[in-house]
Short mmCIF file of C-alpha atoms in Angstrom, two decimals:
data_model
loop_
_atom_site.label_atom_id
_atom_site.label_comp_id
_atom_site.label_asym_id
_atom_site.label_seq_id
_atom_site.Cartn_x
_atom_site.Cartn_y
_atom_site.Cartn_z
CA UNK A 242 21.97 28.58 -5.97
CA UNK A 243 22.76 25.56 -7.62
CA UNK A 244 21.00 23.81 -10.87
CA UNK A 245 21.01 19.85 -10.64
CA UNK A 246 20.53 17.38 -13.59
CA UNK A 247 20.29 13.50 -13.02
CA UNK A 248 20.36 10.60 -15.67
CA UNK A 249 19.55 6.64 -15.30
CA UNK A 250 23.16 5.19 -16.72
CA UNK A 251 22.80 1.69 -18.25
CA UNK A 252 26.02 0.76 -16.05
CA UNK A 253 28.34 0.53 -13.16
CA UNK A 254 29.25 3.47 -10.72
CA UNK A 255 33.01 2.08 -11.71
CA UNK A 256 31.97 2.50 -15.23
CA UNK A 257 31.36 6.08 -14.62
CA UNK A 258 34.49 6.78 -12.42
CA UNK A 259 36.45 5.43 -14.93
CA UNK A 260 35.73 7.99 -17.57
CA UNK A 261 35.99 10.71 -15.06
CA UNK A 262 39.88 8.93 -13.96
CA UNK A 263 41.01 9.87 -17.65
CA UNK A 264 41.03 13.61 -17.51
CA UNK A 265 42.50 13.70 -21.07
CA UNK A 266 38.19 12.61 -21.63
CA UNK A 267 37.13 15.87 -20.38
CA UNK A 268 36.14 17.86 -23.21
CA UNK A 269 34.60 14.92 -24.55
CA UNK A 270 32.16 14.65 -22.22
CA UNK A 271 31.86 18.30 -20.30
CA UNK A 272 29.75 20.43 -22.88
CA UNK A 273 31.71 23.81 -23.52
CA UNK A 274 35.40 22.35 -22.52
CA UNK A 275 36.81 22.84 -26.06
CA UNK A 276 40.16 21.17 -25.59
CA UNK A 277 43.04 19.52 -22.69
CA UNK A 278 46.45 21.17 -22.26
CA UNK A 279 47.50 19.41 -19.70
CA UNK A 280 46.61 16.78 -16.84
CA UNK A 281 48.80 16.54 -13.34
CA UNK A 282 49.80 13.11 -13.09
CA UNK A 283 48.12 12.78 -9.57
CA UNK A 284 44.87 12.94 -11.28
CA UNK A 285 41.83 12.44 -10.38
CA UNK A 286 43.50 12.20 -6.88
CA UNK A 287 42.36 15.67 -4.35
CA UNK A 288 44.48 18.70 -5.69
CA UNK A 289 45.56 17.34 -9.10
CA UNK A 290 44.40 19.92 -11.91
CA UNK A 291 43.08 19.65 -15.71
CA UNK A 292 44.17 22.50 -17.88
CA UNK A 293 41.43 23.11 -20.58
CA UNK A 294 40.00 26.04 -22.76
CA UNK A 295 36.48 26.56 -22.67
CA UNK A 296 34.50 28.16 -25.89
CA UNK A 297 34.62 27.31 -29.42
CA UNK A 298 37.67 27.91 -31.92
CA UNK A 299 38.79 30.74 -32.73
CA UNK A 300 37.69 32.27 -29.22
CA UNK A 301 38.98 30.50 -26.28
CA UNK A 302 39.61 30.77 -22.59
CA UNK A 303 42.09 28.81 -20.54
CA UNK A 304 41.18 27.55 -17.99
CA UNK A 305 41.35 24.72 -14.97
CA UNK A 306 39.75 22.28 -13.04
CA UNK A 307 40.67 21.00 -9.73
CA UNK A 308 39.70 17.81 -8.05
CA UNK A 309 38.46 18.71 -4.48
CA UNK A 310 36.95 15.47 -3.41
CA UNK A 311 37.47 11.74 -4.63
CA UNK A 312 35.41 9.54 -3.63
CA UNK A 313 34.87 6.52 -6.37
CA UNK A 314 32.61 5.08 -6.80
CA UNK A 315 29.96 7.17 -4.70
CA UNK A 316 31.19 11.30 -5.33
CA UNK A 317 33.17 13.52 -7.36
CA UNK A 318 33.53 17.39 -6.35
CA UNK A 319 35.29 19.74 -8.72
CA UNK A 320 36.11 23.22 -8.10
CA UNK A 321 36.45 25.21 -11.69
CA UNK A 322 37.58 28.23 -12.85
CA UNK A 323 36.01 29.86 -15.72
CA UNK A 324 38.42 32.14 -16.81
CA UNK A 325 37.24 36.04 -15.96
CA UNK A 326 34.04 34.89 -15.27
CA UNK A 327 34.64 34.10 -11.92
CA UNK A 328 34.59 29.66 -10.26
CA UNK A 329 31.82 27.06 -9.84
CA UNK A 330 31.88 24.65 -8.20
CA UNK A 331 30.28 20.96 -9.55
CA UNK A 332 29.07 17.99 -7.15
CA UNK A 333 28.86 14.47 -8.74
CA UNK A 334 27.05 11.89 -7.09
CA UNK A 335 26.65 8.62 -8.45
CA UNK A 336 24.54 5.65 -6.83
CA UNK A 337 23.76 2.23 -7.97
CA UNK A 338 20.46 1.49 -9.71
CA UNK A 339 19.49 -1.86 -9.96
CA UNK A 340 21.84 -3.10 -12.83
CA UNK A 341 21.99 0.36 -13.83
CA UNK A 342 23.29 3.75 -11.30
CA UNK A 343 22.33 6.68 -11.14
CA UNK A 344 24.23 10.19 -11.80
CA UNK A 345 23.46 13.74 -9.95
CA UNK A 346 25.12 16.77 -10.99
CA UNK A 347 24.66 19.66 -9.29
CA UNK A 348 26.83 22.92 -10.35
CA UNK A 349 26.77 26.42 -8.84
CA UNK A 350 28.72 29.54 -10.01
CA UNK A 351 30.67 30.73 -6.50
CA UNK A 352 32.46 34.03 -7.49
CA UNK A 353 33.64 36.25 -9.92
CA UNK A 354 30.62 37.63 -12.78
CA UNK A 355 28.63 34.36 -13.03
CA UNK A 356 28.01 34.43 -9.13
CA UNK A 357 26.49 37.89 -9.26
CA UNK A 358 24.44 37.22 -12.60
CA UNK A 359 20.59 36.57 -11.64
CA UNK A 360 19.80 33.00 -11.40
CA UNK A 361 16.80 33.17 -13.85
CA UNK A 362 19.36 34.30 -16.64
CA UNK A 363 21.97 31.22 -15.94
CA UNK A 364 19.73 28.47 -14.58
CA UNK A 365 17.95 27.48 -17.91
CA UNK A 366 21.47 27.66 -19.76
CA UNK A 367 23.28 25.21 -17.39
CA UNK A 368 20.19 23.04 -16.98
CA UNK A 369 20.37 22.75 -20.72
CA UNK A 370 24.09 22.42 -20.69
CA UNK A 371 24.66 19.47 -17.85
CA UNK A 372 21.73 17.63 -19.62
CA UNK A 373 23.93 17.16 -22.35
CA UNK A 374 27.25 16.63 -20.31
CA UNK A 375 25.28 14.21 -18.60
CA UNK A 376 24.08 12.23 -22.17
CA UNK A 377 27.45 12.24 -23.20
CA UNK A 378 29.25 10.87 -20.12
CA UNK A 379 26.46 8.05 -20.57
CA UNK A 380 27.60 7.66 -23.80
CA UNK A 381 31.25 7.15 -22.36
CA UNK A 382 30.21 4.57 -19.62
CA UNK A 383 27.79 2.86 -21.22
CA UNK A 384 30.27 2.21 -24.15
CA UNK A 385 33.04 0.72 -21.40
CA UNK A 386 30.37 -1.59 -19.75
CA UNK A 387 29.11 -3.14 -23.08
CA UNK A 388 32.38 -3.29 -24.18
CA UNK A 389 33.62 -4.88 -20.84
CA UNK A 390 30.88 -7.36 -20.99
CA UNK A 391 32.00 -8.37 -24.67
CA UNK A 392 35.55 -9.13 -23.28
CA UNK A 393 36.99 -6.01 -25.34
CA UNK A 394 39.72 -4.00 -24.48
CA UNK A 395 38.70 -1.07 -23.32
CA UNK A 396 41.80 0.38 -22.53
CA UNK A 397 44.59 -0.40 -24.65
CA UNK A 398 48.08 -0.85 -23.01
CA UNK A 399 49.73 -0.81 -26.33
CA UNK A 400 49.27 0.43 -30.03
CA UNK A 401 47.50 -2.72 -32.07
CA UNK A 402 49.66 -4.05 -34.95
CA UNK A 403 47.53 -4.07 -37.86
CA UNK A 404 45.59 -7.45 -38.34
CA UNK A 405 44.52 -9.15 -41.56
CA UNK A 406 40.79 -9.29 -41.43
CA UNK A 407 37.72 -6.74 -42.92
CA UNK A 408 38.44 -4.20 -45.12
CA UNK A 409 37.44 -0.32 -45.03
CA UNK A 410 34.36 0.24 -47.63
CA UNK A 411 35.25 -0.29 -50.74
CA UNK A 412 34.06 3.40 -51.42
CA UNK A 413 35.92 5.01 -48.61
CA UNK A 414 39.28 2.99 -49.74
CA UNK A 415 38.67 4.66 -53.45
CA UNK A 416 38.08 7.99 -51.67
CA UNK A 417 41.86 7.90 -49.96
CA UNK A 418 43.21 6.60 -53.28
CA UNK A 419 42.14 9.43 -55.07
CA UNK A 420 42.72 12.09 -52.52
CA UNK A 421 46.00 12.87 -53.88
CA UNK A 422 46.77 16.52 -52.76
CA UNK A 423 45.73 15.08 -49.22
CA UNK A 424 48.62 12.61 -49.15
CA UNK A 425 50.81 15.41 -50.97
CA UNK A 426 50.08 17.69 -48.18
CA UNK A 427 50.88 15.16 -44.95
CA UNK A 428 54.04 14.35 -46.84
CA UNK A 429 55.34 18.53 -47.45
CA UNK A 430 53.03 20.03 -45.00
CA UNK A 431 53.25 23.91 -45.87
CA UNK A 432 53.65 24.91 -42.05
CA UNK A 433 55.19 22.91 -38.89
CA UNK A 434 53.91 24.43 -35.51
CA UNK A 435 56.22 24.46 -32.69
CA UNK A 436 55.19 22.34 -29.44
CA UNK A 437 53.96 24.97 -27.12
CA UNK A 438 54.81 25.88 -23.44
CA UNK A 439 52.62 24.24 -20.82
CA UNK A 440 51.67 26.35 -17.88
#
């Protein structure tokens, strides 16, 4: 049996789906996702995958999530592998509600250890987790909506050049100027790690 959560988001459904469409943002809004390892080039189309890790460093489980249905701006269905714990299905429905939208999220373990644990044990934890997940998603979508309304650049096509204008706080500039060891460590790192192999 699944758990369900919902949240009113002060944005359009398109703003919510813009967040979904950037697979690299997954660990920003999904509670428990700690880092991204890869996003397939066809993300977020059906069959596309994101490769992420769950947990808290240094205890991480490499995992992946696949898009089963991509129907913007209405529905996203995902199948997540939870490492040795099994698999789960996540359904997210987004509907307009006045000037805002309502995001409904259902999640259900469907295979493995997670599916065999009694619902009364996992459901309260899942409900709390997904409440925070929708909260984080709302922050991202509402931030995009606000930037769009203010005609700010939401997604940068290039790296902006330094522009004259406001300076950082004087105390912050002083702290940076006095951090000689940080500057030296950046110039001469003790270790240079090689790139990791992708799956």
